Amino acid sequence: MLPWKTLATVATAEGALELRRRGDGVFLIVIAGRVLMTSNDRRSEQALATLACQGLAAPRPRVLIGGLGMGYTVRAALDVLPAAAELVVAELTPEIEAWCRGPLAPLTGGALDDPRVRVVIGDVARAIAGAPNGHYHAILLDLYEGPHAATQRTDDPFYGKAALAASRAALAAGGVLAVWSEDPDEAFARRLATAGFEVEVLQNAATEITNAFSGLF
């Protein structure tokens, strides 16, 4: 088997963030030795974006994606969004954007070069909190850590009570909040319902990934 080659390393508060490649086309993004994502398994990213965006009724839908990854979520969203859509991606690490515009670009057909896309380097929680009321038709949280037992505190910046209220306020009527999660989280589903969302949990049995989709109607 071919060895992995480290193409780039970035120091972060959580450890070294690395882009690795095997051969000519298989990539990994790793943090502190833990695999965050691989180019060989992108089904959950594609499902998250497709299911959240394909049914949007607005003629000029505005979509916010939290977390860029390898760009697969962006690519899948673009594939179902109309030409008039606006897609904002909030990504904390500027090097991730550089990788997606560089060695990872062929994986998504240069998704970030699409004129519908704008990348903002910053915290998606702040992007949501700073959005005008009713601005977005869909918000997708494709973060490397989804809701789970450790994120149950009420002040969690993405999945807590105040964060969900901010997401609800930022969404237009009929909008969708889509959240990637490794496993179902009943406590999070209850918080979504309490925040005024209609909750649907969709599990991909092939990848053991769960995507929670919540709509405002």
JSON list of N, CA and C in Angstrom, two decimals, residues 163-195:
[
{"chain": "A", "resi": 163, "resn": "ALA", "atom": "N", "xyz": [-27.96, 29.34, 20.83]},
{"chain": "A", "resi": 163, "resn": "ALA", "atom": "CA", "xyz": [-27.50, 29.16, 19.45]},
{"chain": "A", "resi": 163, "resn": "ALA", "atom": "C", "xyz": [-28.66, 28.75, 18.55]},
{"chain": "A", "resi": 164, "resn": "LEU", "atom": "N", "xyz": [-29.52, 27.88, 19.02]},
{"chain": "A", "resi": 164, "resn": "LEU", "atom": "CA", "xyz": [-30.66, 27.46, 18.21]},
{"chain": "A", "resi": 164, "resn": "LEU", "atom": "C", "xyz": [-31.65, 28.60, 18.02]},
{"chain": "A", "resi": 165, "resn": "ALA", "atom": "N", "xyz": [-31.81, 29.44, 19.04]},
{"chain": "A", "resi": 165, "resn": "ALA", "atom": "CA", "xyz": [-32.68, 30.60, 18.89]},
{"chain": "A", "resi": 165, "resn": "ALA", "atom": "C", "xyz": [-32.13, 31.55, 17.84]},
{"chain": "A", "resi": 166, "resn": "ALA", "atom": "N", "xyz": [-30.80, 31.72, 17.81]},
{"chain": "A", "resi": 166, "resn": "ALA", "atom": "CA", "xyz": [-30.17, 32.58, 16.80]},
{"chain": "A", "resi": 166, "resn": "ALA", "atom": "C", "xyz": [-30.36, 32.01, 15.41]},
{"chain": "A", "resi": 167, "resn": "SER", "atom": "N", "xyz": [-30.23, 30.69, 15.27]},
{"chain": "A", "resi": 167, "resn": "SER", "atom": "CA", "xyz": [-30.44, 30.07, 13.96]},
{"chain": "A", "resi": 167, "resn": "SER", "atom": "C", "xyz": [-31.88, 30.24, 13.52]},
{"chain": "A", "resi": 168, "resn": "ARG", "atom": "N", "xyz": [-32.80, 30.07, 14.41]},
{"chain": "A", "resi": 168, "resn": "ARG", "atom": "CA", "xyz": [-34.22, 30.22, 14.06]},
{"chain": "A", "resi": 168, "resn": "ARG", "atom": "C", "xyz": [-34.50, 31.64, 13.59]},
{"chain": "A", "resi": 169, "resn": "ALA", "atom": "N", "xyz": [-33.91, 32.62, 14.29]},
{"chain": "A", "resi": 169, "resn": "ALA", "atom": "CA", "xyz": [-34.14, 34.02, 13.92]},
{"chain": "A", "resi": 169, "resn": "ALA", "atom": "C", "xyz": [-33.52, 34.34, 12.56]},
{"chain": "A", "resi": 170, "resn": "ALA", "atom": "N", "xyz": [-32.40, 33.70, 12.23]},
{"chain": "A", "resi": 170, "resn": "ALA", "atom": "CA", "xyz": [-31.71, 33.98, 10.97]},
{"chain": "A", "resi": 170, "resn": "ALA", "atom": "C", "xyz": [-32.38, 33.33, 9.77]},
{"chain": "A", "resi": 171, "resn": "LEU", "atom": "N", "xyz": [-33.29, 32.40, 10.02]},
{"chain": "A", "resi": 171, "resn": "LEU", "atom": "CA", "xyz": [-33.94, 31.67, 8.93]},
{"chain": "A", "resi": 171, "resn": "LEU", "atom": "C", "xyz": [-35.25, 32.33, 8.51]},
{"chain": "A", "resi": 172, "resn": "ALA", "atom": "N", "xyz": [-35.48, 32.31, 7.21]},
{"chain": "A", "resi": 172, "resn": "ALA", "atom": "CA", "xyz": [-36.76, 32.76, 6.67]},
{"chain": "A", "resi": 172, "resn": "ALA", "atom": "C", "xyz": [-37.84, 31.73, 6.97]},
{"chain": "A", "resi": 173, "resn": "ALA", "atom": "N", "xyz": [-39.09, 32.13, 6.88]},
{"chain": "A", "resi": 173, "resn": "ALA", "atom": "CA", "xyz": [-40.19, 31.19, 7.05]},
{"chain": "A", "resi": 173, "resn": "ALA", "atom": "C", "xyz": [-40.05, 30.05, 6.04]},
{"chain": "A", "resi": 174, "resn": "GLY", "atom": "N", "xyz": [-40.20, 28.82, 6.52]},
{"chain": "A", "resi": 174, "resn": "GLY", "atom": "CA", "xyz": [-40.01, 27.66, 5.66]},
{"chain": "A", "resi": 174, "resn": "GLY", "atom": "C", "xyz": [-38.56, 27.26, 5.49]},
{"chain": "A", "resi": 175, "resn": "GLY", "atom": "N", "xyz": [-37.66, 27.95, 6.19]},
{"chain": "A", "resi": 175, "resn": "GLY", "atom": "CA", "xyz": [-36.23, 27.65, 6.06]},
{"chain": "A", "resi": 175, "resn": "GLY", "atom": "C", "xyz": [-35.85, 26.36, 6.76]},
{"chain": "A", "resi": 176, "resn": "VAL", "atom": "N", "xyz": [-34.63, 25.93, 6.53]},
{"chain": "A", "resi": 176, "resn": "VAL", "atom": "CA", "xyz": [-34.15, 24.63, 7.01]},
{"chain": "A", "resi": 176, "resn": "VAL", "atom": "C", "xyz": [-32.84, 24.80, 7.76]},
{"chain": "A", "resi": 177, "resn": "LEU", "atom": "N", "xyz": [-32.77, 24.21, 8.93]},
{"chain": "A", "resi": 177, "resn": "LEU", "atom": "CA", "xyz": [-31.52, 24.06, 9.67]},
{"chain": "A", "resi": 177, "resn": "LEU", "atom": "C", "xyz": [-31.12, 22.60, 9.58]},
{"chain": "A", "resi": 178, "resn": "ALA", "atom": "N", "xyz": [-29.99, 22.31, 8.96]},
{"chain": "A", "resi": 178, "resn": "ALA", "atom": "CA", "xyz": [-29.52, 20.94, 8.78]},
{"chain": "A", "resi": 178, "resn": "ALA", "atom": "C", "xyz": [-28.24, 20.75, 9.56]},
{"chain": "A", "resi": 179, "resn": "VAL", "atom": "N", "xyz": [-28.18, 19.73, 10.38]},
{"chain": "A", "resi": 179, "resn": "VAL", "atom": "CA", "xyz": [-27.05, 19.52, 11.28]},
{"chain": "A", "resi": 179, "resn": "VAL", "atom": "C", "xyz": [-26.52, 18.10, 11.12]},
{"chain": "A", "resi": 180, "resn": "TRP", "atom": "N", "xyz": [-25.21, 18.00, 10.83]},
{"chain": "A", "resi": 180, "resn": "TRP", "atom": "CA", "xyz": [-24.58, 16.68, 10.76]},
{"chain": "A", "resi": 180, "resn": "TRP", "atom": "C", "xyz": [-24.26, 16.19, 12.17]},
{"chain": "A", "resi": 181, "resn": "SER", "atom": "N", "xyz": [-24.48, 14.90, 12.37]},
{"chain": "A", "resi": 181, "resn": "SER", "atom": "CA", "xyz": [-24.16, 14.30, 13.66]},
{"chain": "A", "resi": 181, "resn": "SER", "atom": "C", "xyz": [-23.70, 12.86, 13.43]},
{"chain": "A", "resi": 182, "resn": "GLU", "atom": "N", "xyz": [-22.72, 12.43, 14.22]},
{"chain": "A", "resi": 182, "resn": "GLU", "atom": "CA", "xyz": [-22.26, 11.04, 14.08]},
{"chain": "A", "resi": 182, "resn": "GLU", "atom": "C", "xyz": [-23.33, 10.05, 14.50]},
{"chain": "A", "resi": 183, "resn": "ASP", "atom": "N", "xyz": [-24.08, 10.39, 15.53]},
{"chain": "A", "resi": 183, "resn": "ASP", "atom": "CA", "xyz": [-25.09, 9.49, 16.07]},
{"chain": "A", "resi": 183, "resn": "ASP", "atom": "C", "xyz": [-26.35, 10.30, 16.41]},
{"chain": "A", "resi": 184, "resn": "PRO", "atom": "N", "xyz": [-27.49, 9.65, 16.48]},
{"chain": "A", "resi": 184, "resn": "PRO", "atom": "CA", "xyz": [-28.69, 10.36, 16.93]},
{"chain": "A", "resi": 184, "resn": "PRO", "atom": "C", "xyz": [-28.49, 10.92, 18.33]},
{"chain": "A", "resi": 185, "resn": "ASP", "atom": "N", "xyz": [-29.07, 12.08, 18.58]},
{"chain": "A", "resi": 185, "resn": "ASP", "atom": "CA", "xyz": [-28.95, 12.72, 19.88]},
{"chain": "A", "resi": 185, "resn": "ASP", "atom": "C", "xyz": [-30.33, 13.20, 20.28]},
{"chain": "A", "resi": 186, "resn": "GLU", "atom": "N", "xyz": [-31.00, 12.43, 21.13]},
{"chain": "A", "resi": 186, "resn": "GLU", "atom": "CA", "xyz": [-32.38, 12.74, 21.51]},
{"chain": "A", "resi": 186, "resn": "GLU", "atom": "C", "xyz": [-32.48, 14.06, 22.27]},
{"chain": "A", "resi": 187, "resn": "ALA", "atom": "N", "xyz": [-31.48, 14.37, 23.07]},
{"chain": "A", "resi": 187, "resn": "ALA", "atom": "CA", "xyz": [-31.52, 15.63, 23.82]},
{"chain": "A", "resi": 187, "resn": "ALA", "atom": "C", "xyz": [-31.45, 16.82, 22.87]},
{"chain": "A", "resi": 188, "resn": "PHE", "atom": "N", "xyz": [-30.64, 16.71, 21.84]},
{"chain": "A", "resi": 188, "resn": "PHE", "atom": "CA", "xyz": [-30.55, 17.78, 20.85]},
{"chain": "A", "resi": 188, "resn": "PHE", "atom": "C", "xyz": [-31.86, 17.92, 20.08]},
{"chain": "A", "resi": 189, "resn": "ALA", "atom": "N", "xyz": [-32.45, 16.79, 19.72]},
{"chain": "A", "resi": 189, "resn": "ALA", "atom": "CA", "xyz": [-33.73, 16.84, 19.02]},
{"chain": "A", "resi": 189, "resn": "ALA", "atom": "C", "xyz": [-34.80, 17.52, 19.87]},
{"chain": "A", "resi": 190, "resn": "ARG", "atom": "N", "xyz": [-34.78, 17.27, 21.16]},
{"chain": "A", "resi": 190, "resn": "ARG", "atom": "CA", "xyz": [-35.74, 17.92, 22.04]},
{"chain": "A", "resi": 190, "resn": "ARG", "atom": "C", "xyz": [-35.49, 19.42, 22.10]},
{"chain": "A", "resi": 191, "resn": "ARG", "atom": "N", "xyz": [-34.21, 19.83, 22.13]},
{"chain": "A", "resi": 191, "resn": "ARG", "atom": "CA", "xyz": [-33.90, 21.26, 22.15]},
{"chain": "A", "resi": 191, "resn": "ARG", "atom": "C", "xyz": [-34.36, 21.92, 20.86]},
{"chain": "A", "resi": 192, "resn": "LEU", "atom": "N", "xyz": [-34.19, 21.25, 19.74]},
{"chain": "A", "resi": 192, "resn": "LEU", "atom": "CA", "xyz": [-34.67, 21.79, 18.47]},
{"chain": "A", "resi": 192, "resn": "LEU", "atom": "C", "xyz": [-36.18, 22.03, 18.53]},
{"chain": "A", "resi": 193, "resn": "ALA", "atom": "N", "xyz": [-36.90, 21.04, 19.01]},
{"chain": "A", "resi": 193, "resn": "ALA", "atom": "CA", "xyz": [-38.35, 21.17, 19.09]},
{"chain": "A", "resi": 193, "resn": "ALA", "atom": "C", "xyz": [-38.75, 22.30, 20.04]},
{"chain": "A", "resi": 194, "resn": "THR", "atom": "N", "xyz": [-38.06, 22.41, 21.16]},
{"chain": "A", "resi": 194, "resn": "THR", "atom": "CA", "xyz": [-38.35, 23.47, 22.11]},
{"chain": "A", "resi": 194, "resn": "THR", "atom": "C", "xyz": [-38.08, 24.85, 21.51]},
{"chain": "A", "resi": 195, "resn": "ALA", "atom": "N", "xyz": [-37.08, 24.91, 20.61]},
{"chain": "A", "resi": 195, "resn": "ALA", "atom": "CA", "xyz": [-36.72, 26.18, 19.96]},
{"chain": "A", "resi": 195, "resn": "ALA", "atom": "C", "xyz": [-37.69, 26.55, 18.85]}
]
